[in-house]
CSV table of C-alpha atoms and ligand atoms in Angstrom, one decimal:
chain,number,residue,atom,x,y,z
A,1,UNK,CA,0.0,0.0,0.0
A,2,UNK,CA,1.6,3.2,-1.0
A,3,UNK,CA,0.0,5.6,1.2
A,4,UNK,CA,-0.3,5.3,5.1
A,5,UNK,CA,-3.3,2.8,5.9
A,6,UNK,CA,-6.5,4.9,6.8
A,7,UNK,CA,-8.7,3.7,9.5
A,8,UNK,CA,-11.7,5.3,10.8
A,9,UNK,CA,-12.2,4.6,14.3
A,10,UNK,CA,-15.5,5.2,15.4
A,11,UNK,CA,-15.3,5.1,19.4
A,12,UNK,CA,-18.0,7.6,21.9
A,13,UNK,CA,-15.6,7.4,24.5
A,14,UNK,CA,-13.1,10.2,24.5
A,15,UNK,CA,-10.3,9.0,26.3
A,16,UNK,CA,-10.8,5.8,24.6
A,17,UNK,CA,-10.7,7.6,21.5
A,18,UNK,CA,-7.7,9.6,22.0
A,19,UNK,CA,-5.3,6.5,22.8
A,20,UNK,CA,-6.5,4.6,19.9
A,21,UNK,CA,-6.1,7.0,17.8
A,22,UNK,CA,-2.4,8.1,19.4
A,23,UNK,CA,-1.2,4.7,19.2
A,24,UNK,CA,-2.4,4.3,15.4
A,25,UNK,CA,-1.0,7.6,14.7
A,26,UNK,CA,2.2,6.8,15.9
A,27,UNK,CA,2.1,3.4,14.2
A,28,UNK,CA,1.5,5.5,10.7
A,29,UNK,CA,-1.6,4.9,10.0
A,30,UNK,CA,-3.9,8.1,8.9
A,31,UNK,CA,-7.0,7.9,11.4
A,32,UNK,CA,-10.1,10.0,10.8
A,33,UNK,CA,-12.4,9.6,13.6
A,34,UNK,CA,-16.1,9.6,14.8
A,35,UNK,CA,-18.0,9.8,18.2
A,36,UNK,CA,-21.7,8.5,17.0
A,37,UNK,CA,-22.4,6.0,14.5
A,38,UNK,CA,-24.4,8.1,12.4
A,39,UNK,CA,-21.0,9.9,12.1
A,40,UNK,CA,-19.0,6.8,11.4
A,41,UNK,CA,-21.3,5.9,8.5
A,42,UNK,CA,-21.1,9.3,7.2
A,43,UNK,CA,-17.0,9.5,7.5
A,44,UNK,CA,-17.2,5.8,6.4
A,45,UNK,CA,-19.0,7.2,2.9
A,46,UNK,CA,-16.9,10.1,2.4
A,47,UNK,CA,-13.5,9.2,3.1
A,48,UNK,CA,-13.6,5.0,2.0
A,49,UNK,CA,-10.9,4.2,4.6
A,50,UNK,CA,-9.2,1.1,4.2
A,51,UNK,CA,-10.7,-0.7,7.7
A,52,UNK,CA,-13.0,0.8,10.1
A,53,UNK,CA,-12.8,0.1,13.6
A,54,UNK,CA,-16.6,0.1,15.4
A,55,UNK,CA,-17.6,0.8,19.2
A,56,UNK,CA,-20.8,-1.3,19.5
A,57,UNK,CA,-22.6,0.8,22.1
A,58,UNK,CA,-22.7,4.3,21.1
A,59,UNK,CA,-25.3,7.1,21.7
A,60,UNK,CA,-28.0,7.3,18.7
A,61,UNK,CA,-27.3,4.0,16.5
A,62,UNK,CA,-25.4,1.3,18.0
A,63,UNK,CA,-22.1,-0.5,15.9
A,64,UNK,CA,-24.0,-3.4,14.9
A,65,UNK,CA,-26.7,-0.5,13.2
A,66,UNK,CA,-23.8,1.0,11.7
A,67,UNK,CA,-22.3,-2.1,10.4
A,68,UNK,CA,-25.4,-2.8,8.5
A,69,UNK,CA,-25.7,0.4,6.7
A,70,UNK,CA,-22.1,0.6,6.3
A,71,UNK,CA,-23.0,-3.1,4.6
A,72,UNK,CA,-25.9,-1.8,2.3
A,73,UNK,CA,-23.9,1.0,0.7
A,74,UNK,CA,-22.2,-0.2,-2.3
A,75,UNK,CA,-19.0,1.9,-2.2
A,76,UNK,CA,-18.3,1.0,1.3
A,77,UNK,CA,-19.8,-2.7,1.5
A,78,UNK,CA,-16.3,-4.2,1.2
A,79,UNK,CA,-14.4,-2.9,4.1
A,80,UNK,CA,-13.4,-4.5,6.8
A,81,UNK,CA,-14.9,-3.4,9.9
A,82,UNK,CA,-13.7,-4.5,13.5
A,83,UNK,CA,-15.8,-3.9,16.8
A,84,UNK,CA,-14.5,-3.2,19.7
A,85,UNK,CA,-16.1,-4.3,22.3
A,86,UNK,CA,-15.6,-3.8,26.4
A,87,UNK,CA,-13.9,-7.1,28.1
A,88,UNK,CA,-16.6,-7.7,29.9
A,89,UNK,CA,-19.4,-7.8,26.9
A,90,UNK,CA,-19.0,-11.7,26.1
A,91,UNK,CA,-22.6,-11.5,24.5
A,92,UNK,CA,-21.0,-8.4,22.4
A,93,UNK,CA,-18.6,-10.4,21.3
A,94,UNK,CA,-20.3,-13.4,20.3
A,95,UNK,CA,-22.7,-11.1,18.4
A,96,UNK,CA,-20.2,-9.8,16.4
A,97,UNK,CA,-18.8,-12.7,14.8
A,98,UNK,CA,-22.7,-13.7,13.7
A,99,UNK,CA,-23.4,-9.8,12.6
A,100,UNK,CA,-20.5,-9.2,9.6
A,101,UNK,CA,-18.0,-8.3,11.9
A,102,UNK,CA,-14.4,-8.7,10.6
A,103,UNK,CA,-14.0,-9.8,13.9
A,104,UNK,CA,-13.3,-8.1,17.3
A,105,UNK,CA,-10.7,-6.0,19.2
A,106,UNK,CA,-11.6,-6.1,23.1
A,107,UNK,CA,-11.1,-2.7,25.3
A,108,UNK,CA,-8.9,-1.6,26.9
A,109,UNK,CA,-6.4,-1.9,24.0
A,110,UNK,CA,-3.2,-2.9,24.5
A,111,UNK,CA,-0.7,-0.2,23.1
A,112,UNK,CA,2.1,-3.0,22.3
A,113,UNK,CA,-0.5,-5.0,20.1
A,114,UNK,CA,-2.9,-2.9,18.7
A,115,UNK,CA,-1.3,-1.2,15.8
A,116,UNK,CA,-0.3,-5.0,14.3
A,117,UNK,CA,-4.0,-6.1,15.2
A,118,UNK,CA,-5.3,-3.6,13.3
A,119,UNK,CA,-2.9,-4.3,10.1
A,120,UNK,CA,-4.0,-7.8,10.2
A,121,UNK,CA,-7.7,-6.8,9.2
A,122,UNK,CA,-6.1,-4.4,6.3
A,123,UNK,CA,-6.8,-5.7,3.0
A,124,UNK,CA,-3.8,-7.4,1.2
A,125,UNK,CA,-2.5,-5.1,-1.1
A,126,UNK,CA,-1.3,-7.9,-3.8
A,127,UNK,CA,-5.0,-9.8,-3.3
A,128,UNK,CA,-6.5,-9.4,-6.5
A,129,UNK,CA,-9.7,-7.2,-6.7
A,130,UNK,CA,-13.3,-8.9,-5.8
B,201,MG,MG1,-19.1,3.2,23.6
């Protein structure tokens, strides 16, 4: 990938919020954020990151909401999108892996892993187009 991976990290929790996005940043990837999920579908439409990192409980419409119109727009059906999803929300979880999820990140993050878990969900540059 020749430009610095974009993620949009759609997280209502603002300190949660500002490490993720630190730690990404300082990792190299270009992170565009949003605190609602009306937000994140909006930012999801207009910028067309490369993965998208979803809160599942959020004010307004929750991640697995979001997920579905994120889903039903053409443009934007084929990225990845990760939840994240508090330690203690095993029904979350379980949910997410059933709902389209690319699969899960569990909060708190953890600073040494996160930037590589997140590149694991990118799409592979030298995969041929769907
Ligand atoms: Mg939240």
């Amino acid at each position: 990938m020749s430009h610095p991976p974009v993620v949009l990290l759609v997280e209502d929790n603002p300190r949660n919020l500002k490490l993720a996005r630190d730690v990404l940043e300082y990792a190299g990837f270009s992170v565009v954020v949003a605190m609602t999920g009306e937000e994140g579908v909006e930012q999801a439409r207009a910028t067309l990151p490369d993965v998208i990192l979803m809160d599942l409980q959020l004010p307004g419409i929750d991640g697995f909401t979001a997920l579905g119109l994120i889903r039903d727009h053409g443009p934007t059906a084929h990225i990845p999108v990760v939840a994240l999803t508090a330690f203690a929300m095993h029904r979350d979880r379980e949910r997410a892996l059933t709902s389209g999820f690319a699969g899960y990140l569990e909060k708190p993050i953890s600073v040494r892993e996160f930037p590589a878990q997140v590149r694991r969900h990118l799409p592979r540059p030298d995969a041929p187009d769907p």
